[in-house]
PDB file of C-alpha atoms in Angstrom:
ATOM      1  CA  SER V 141       8.510  12.543 -11.020  1.00  0.00           C
ATOM      2  CA  VAL V 142       4.923  11.200 -11.946  1.00  0.00           C
ATOM      3  CA  ALA V 143       3.832   8.141 -10.466  1.00  0.00           C
ATOM      4  CA  LYS V 144       3.017   5.426 -12.957  1.00  0.00           C
ATOM      5  CA  PHE V 145       1.549   2.145 -12.579  1.00  0.00           C
ATOM      6  CA  PHE V 146       2.254  -0.979 -14.444  1.00  0.00           C
ATOM      7  CA  ILE V 147       0.041  -3.758 -15.156  1.00  0.00           C
ATOM      8  CA  GLY V 148       1.737  -6.999 -15.619  1.00  0.00           C
ATOM      9  CA  PRO V 149      -0.048 -10.197 -16.513  1.00  0.00           C
ATOM     10  CA  ASN V 150       1.995 -13.754 -15.477  1.00  0.00           C
ATOM     11  CA  LEU V 151       4.135 -11.945 -13.206  1.00  0.00           C
ATOM     12  CA  CYS V 152       6.009 -13.602 -10.107  1.00  0.00           C
ATOM     13  CA  LEU V 153       3.838 -12.466  -7.211  1.00  0.00           C
ATOM     14  CA  PRO V 154       4.779 -12.212  -3.254  1.00  0.00           C
ATOM     15  CA  ASN V 155       1.544 -14.645  -2.378  1.00  0.00           C
ATOM     16  CA  ASN V 156       2.770 -15.003   1.034  1.00  0.00           C
ATOM     17  CA  PHE V 157       0.712 -12.297   2.051  1.00  0.00           C
ATOM     18  CA  LEU V 158      -1.615 -11.686  -0.892  1.00  0.00           C
ATOM     19  CA  ILE V 159      -5.298 -13.760  -0.210  1.00  0.00           C
ATOM     20  CA  PRO V 160      -5.616 -16.262  -3.280  1.00  0.00           C
ATOM     21  CA  ASN V 161      -8.931 -14.682  -4.076  1.00  0.00           C
ATOM     22  CA  TYR V 162      -7.462 -11.189  -5.563  1.00  0.00           C
ATOM     23  CA  ASP V 163      -7.583 -11.162  -9.307  1.00  0.00           C
ATOM     24  CA  THR V 164      -6.330  -7.709 -10.264  1.00  0.00           C
ATOM     25  CA  PHE V 165      -2.689  -7.074  -9.921  1.00  0.00           C
ATOM     26  CA  LEU V 166      -1.290  -3.127 -10.498  1.00  0.00           C
ATOM     27  CA  PHE V 167       2.711  -2.684 -10.452  1.00  0.00           C
ATOM     28  CA  PHE V 168       4.470   0.185  -9.184  1.00  0.00           C
ATOM     29  CA  ASP V 169       7.862   1.554  -8.375  1.00  0.00           C
ATOM     30  CA  PHE V 170       7.878   4.277  -5.574  1.00  0.00           C
ATOM     31  CA  GLY V 171       7.840   3.884  -1.860  1.00  0.00           C
ATOM     32  CA  LEU V 172       4.446   3.150  -0.896  1.00  0.00           C
ATOM     33  CA  VAL V 173       4.231   5.170   2.063  1.00  0.00           C
ATOM     34  CA  MET V 174       7.583   7.265   1.606  1.00  0.00           C
ATOM     35  CA  GLU V 175       6.457  10.236  -1.046  1.00  0.00           C
ATOM     36  CA  SER V 176       3.588  12.357  -0.387  1.00  0.00           C
ATOM     37  CA  GLU V 177       3.243  12.461  -4.338  1.00  0.00           C
ATOM     38  CA  PHE V 178       2.920   8.992  -4.737  1.00  0.00           C
ATOM     39  CA  LEU V 179       0.111   8.480  -1.981  1.00  0.00           C
ATOM     40  CA  GLU V 180      -1.529  11.349  -3.771  1.00  0.00           C
ATOM     41  CA  TYR V 181      -2.025   9.675  -6.469  1.00  0.00           C
ATOM     42  CA  PHE V 182      -2.704   6.465  -4.778  1.00  0.00           C
ATOM     43  CA  SER V 183      -5.578   8.044  -2.945  1.00  0.00           C
ATOM     44  CA  ASP V 184      -6.649   9.273  -6.331  1.00  0.00           C
ATOM     45  CA  LEU V 185      -6.484   6.318  -7.976  1.00  0.00           C
ATOM     46  CA  LEU V 186      -8.867   4.441  -4.893  1.00  0.00           C
ATOM     47  CA  ASP V 187     -11.692   7.070  -5.275  1.00  0.00           C
ATOM     48  CA  LEU V 188     -11.311   6.347  -9.332  1.00  0.00           C
ATOM     49  CA  GLY V 189     -11.714   2.777  -8.383  1.00  0.00           C
ATOM     50  CA  GLY V 190     -14.058   3.463  -5.844  1.00  0.00           C
ATOM     51  CA  PHE V 191     -12.243   1.362  -3.038  1.00  0.00           C
ATOM     52  CA  ASN V 192     -12.303   1.865   0.367  1.00  0.00           C
ATOM     53  CA  LYS V 193      -9.908   4.582   1.618  1.00  0.00           C
ATOM     54  CA  GLN V 194      -9.725   3.277   5.845  1.00  0.00           C
ATOM     55  CA  VAL V 195      -6.825   1.871   5.843  1.00  0.00           C
ATOM     56  CA  ASN V 196      -3.992  -0.314   8.444  1.00  0.00           C
ATOM     57  CA  VAL V 197      -0.613  -0.113   7.637  1.00  0.00           C
ATOM     58  CA  PHE V 198       2.017  -3.265   8.567  1.00  0.00           C
ATOM     59  CA  ASP V 199       5.305  -3.843   8.639  1.00  0.00           C
ATOM     60  CA  TYR V 200       6.400  -6.928   6.857  1.00  0.00           C
ATOM     61  CA  ASP V 201       5.725  -9.283  10.278  1.00  0.00           C
ATOM     62  CA  PHE V 202       2.405  -7.743  10.115  1.00  0.00           C
ATOM     63  CA  ASN V 203       2.777  -5.211  13.847  1.00  0.00           C
ATOM     64  CA  ILE V 204       0.673  -2.790  13.225  1.00  0.00           C
ATOM     65  CA  ILE V 205       2.119   1.031  12.337  1.00  0.00           C
ATOM     66  CA  VAL V 206      -1.033   3.088  11.717  1.00  0.00           C
ATOM     67  CA  GLU V 207      -4.625   1.628  12.334  1.00  0.00           C
ATOM     68  CA  ASN V 208      -7.849   3.486  10.532  1.00  0.00           C
ATOM     69  CA  TRP V 209      -6.171   5.821   9.107  1.00  0.00           C
ATOM     70  CA  ILE V 210      -8.772   7.440   6.206  1.00  0.00           C
ATOM     71  CA  LEU V 211      -6.294   8.016   3.297  1.00  0.00           C
ATOM     72  CA  LYS V 212      -6.731  11.299   2.108  1.00  0.00           C
ATOM     73  CA  HIS V 213      -4.543  14.346   0.686  1.00  0.00           C
ATOM     74  CA  ASP V 214      -4.813  16.507   3.895  1.00  0.00           C
ATOM     75  CA  ASN V 215      -3.328  14.058   6.667  1.00  0.00           C
ATOM     76  CA  LEU V 216      -0.437  12.659   4.419  1.00  0.00           C
ATOM     77  CA  LEU V 217       2.201  13.918   5.921  1.00  0.00           C
ATOM     78  CA  LYS V 218       1.368  12.750   9.411  1.00  0.00           C
ATOM     79  CA  TYR V 219       1.278   9.485   8.359  1.00  0.00           C
ATOM     80  CA  ILE V 220       4.384   9.306   6.450  1.00  0.00           C
ATOM     81  CA  LYS V 221       6.584  11.156   8.713  1.00  0.00           C
ATOM     82  CA  ARG V 222       4.723   8.471  11.609  1.00  0.00           C
ATOM     83  CA  ILE V 223       5.751   5.524   9.448  1.00  0.00           C
ATOM     84  CA  ILE V 224       9.028   6.738   8.620  1.00  0.00           C
ATOM     85  CA  GLY V 225       9.911   7.220  12.211  1.00  0.00           C
ATOM     86  CA  TYR V 226       8.946   3.508  12.829  1.00  0.00           C
ATOM     87  CA  VAL V 227      10.939   2.129  10.055  1.00  0.00           C
ATOM     88  CA  ASP V 228      13.714   4.510  11.107  1.00  0.00           C
ATOM     89  CA  ASP V 229      13.340   3.170  14.760  1.00  0.00           C
ATOM     90  CA  ASN V 230      13.075  -0.805  13.761  1.00  0.00           C
ATOM     91  CA  ASP V 231      15.619  -0.795  10.940  1.00  0.00           C
ATOM     92  CA  ASP V 232      17.613  -3.346  12.626  1.00  0.00           C
ATOM     93  CA  ASN V 233      14.968  -5.725  11.087  1.00  0.00           C
ATOM     94  CA  ASP V 234      15.827  -6.753   7.606  1.00  0.00           C
ATOM     95  CA  ASP V 235      12.333  -7.032   6.463  1.00  0.00           C
ATOM     96  CA  ASN V 236      11.628  -3.321   6.655  1.00  0.00           C
ATOM     97  CA  GLY V 237       8.739  -3.613   4.057  1.00  0.00           C
ATOM     98  CA  ILE V 238       5.256  -2.228   4.083  1.00  0.00           C
ATOM     99  CA  ILE V 239       2.034  -3.662   4.020  1.00  0.00           C
ATOM    100  CA  MET V 240      -0.984  -1.508   3.262  1.00  0.00           C
ATOM    101  CA  ALA V 241      -4.788  -2.723   3.233  1.00  0.00           C
ATOM    102  CA  ASP V 242      -8.245  -1.189   3.519  1.00  0.00           C
ATOM    103  CA  THR V 243      -9.803  -2.597   6.784  1.00  0.00           C
ATOM    104  CA  ASP V 244     -11.885  -4.965   4.739  1.00  0.00           C
ATOM    105  CA  LEU V 245      -8.990  -6.426   3.056  1.00  0.00           C
ATOM    106  CA  ASN V 246     -10.735  -5.532  -0.335  1.00  0.00           C
ATOM    107  CA  TRP V 247      -7.262  -4.421  -1.258  1.00  0.00           C
ATOM    108  CA  VAL V 248      -3.493  -4.450  -0.068  1.00  0.00           C
ATOM    109  CA  ALA V 249      -0.852  -2.522  -1.534  1.00  0.00           C
ATOM    110  CA  VAL V 250       2.755  -4.601  -0.321  1.00  0.00           C
ATOM    111  CA  GLN V 251       6.387  -3.327  -0.914  1.00  0.00           C
ATOM    112  CA  ASP V 252       8.835  -5.407   0.820  1.00  0.00           C
ATOM    113  CA  ILE V 253      12.090  -2.832   0.566  1.00  0.00           C
ATOM    114  CA  PRO V 254      11.679   0.419  -0.779  1.00  0.00           C
ATOM    115  CA  VAL V 255      14.007   0.126  -3.806  1.00  0.00           C
ATOM    116  CA  ASN V 256      11.948  -2.835  -5.262  1.00  0.00           C
ATOM    117  CA  TRP V 257       8.512  -2.848  -6.940  1.00  0.00           C
ATOM    118  CA  GLY V 258       5.410  -2.960  -5.231  1.00  0.00           C
ATOM    119  CA  VAL V 259       2.099  -4.640  -6.368  1.00  0.00           C
ATOM    120  CA  PHE V 260      -1.576  -3.030  -5.449  1.00  0.00           C
ATOM    121  CA  ALA V 261      -3.558  -6.230  -5.702  1.00  0.00           C
ATOM    122  CA  PHE V 262      -7.645  -6.174  -5.189  1.00  0.00           C
ATOM    123  CA  GLN V 263     -10.878  -8.285  -6.080  1.00  0.00           C
ATOM    124  CA  SER V 264     -12.197  -6.462  -8.677  1.00  0.00           C
ATOM    125  CA  SER V 265     -15.675  -7.778  -7.520  1.00  0.00           C
ATOM    126  CA  LYS V 266     -15.284  -5.906  -4.295  1.00  0.00           C
ATOM    127  CA  LYS V 267     -15.085  -2.332  -5.703  1.00  0.00           C
ATOM    128  CA  ASN V 268     -17.552  -0.386  -4.061  1.00  0.00           C
ATOM    129  CA  LEU V 269     -18.630   1.245  -7.620  1.00  0.00           C
TER     130      LEU V 269
END
C-alpha cells in the first residue's frame, strides 16, 4: 500500500495531548509504528520538512516505550518489534494508542488505536530548515 497523508482543516483534534501552539496538522490512515513501509515514508517526510528525527515513543498513558530513537530506514524493524511487543504485553489496557514525538516536542504523531486516523501535528515556525 502507498502511504497517503491528508491535510484536514477544521477537523476535531484530540486536544487532550496536543500542545496548543501546534499550528499545522496532517492526518494519516496507517498504523503509526506498526508498519515499516509507513515509517519509511514518515521518516522521509521528516527529512523533507527539516524536522528533528530523534524521537520518544509513548503509550497512551505516557509510559515510555522507546527513548531517544534516531528514526531512520535501517533501524525500523528493530524498534517496530519492540513497540509491537510492548503493545501485545499490555493489551489488557483499552488505551493502546501510540504517541511519537521528537525530543524537543516540536512535533507529535498520535494514533489512539491502530485502526483510527492518526494525526501528525507540528509547529511550523520550529522546523529546522
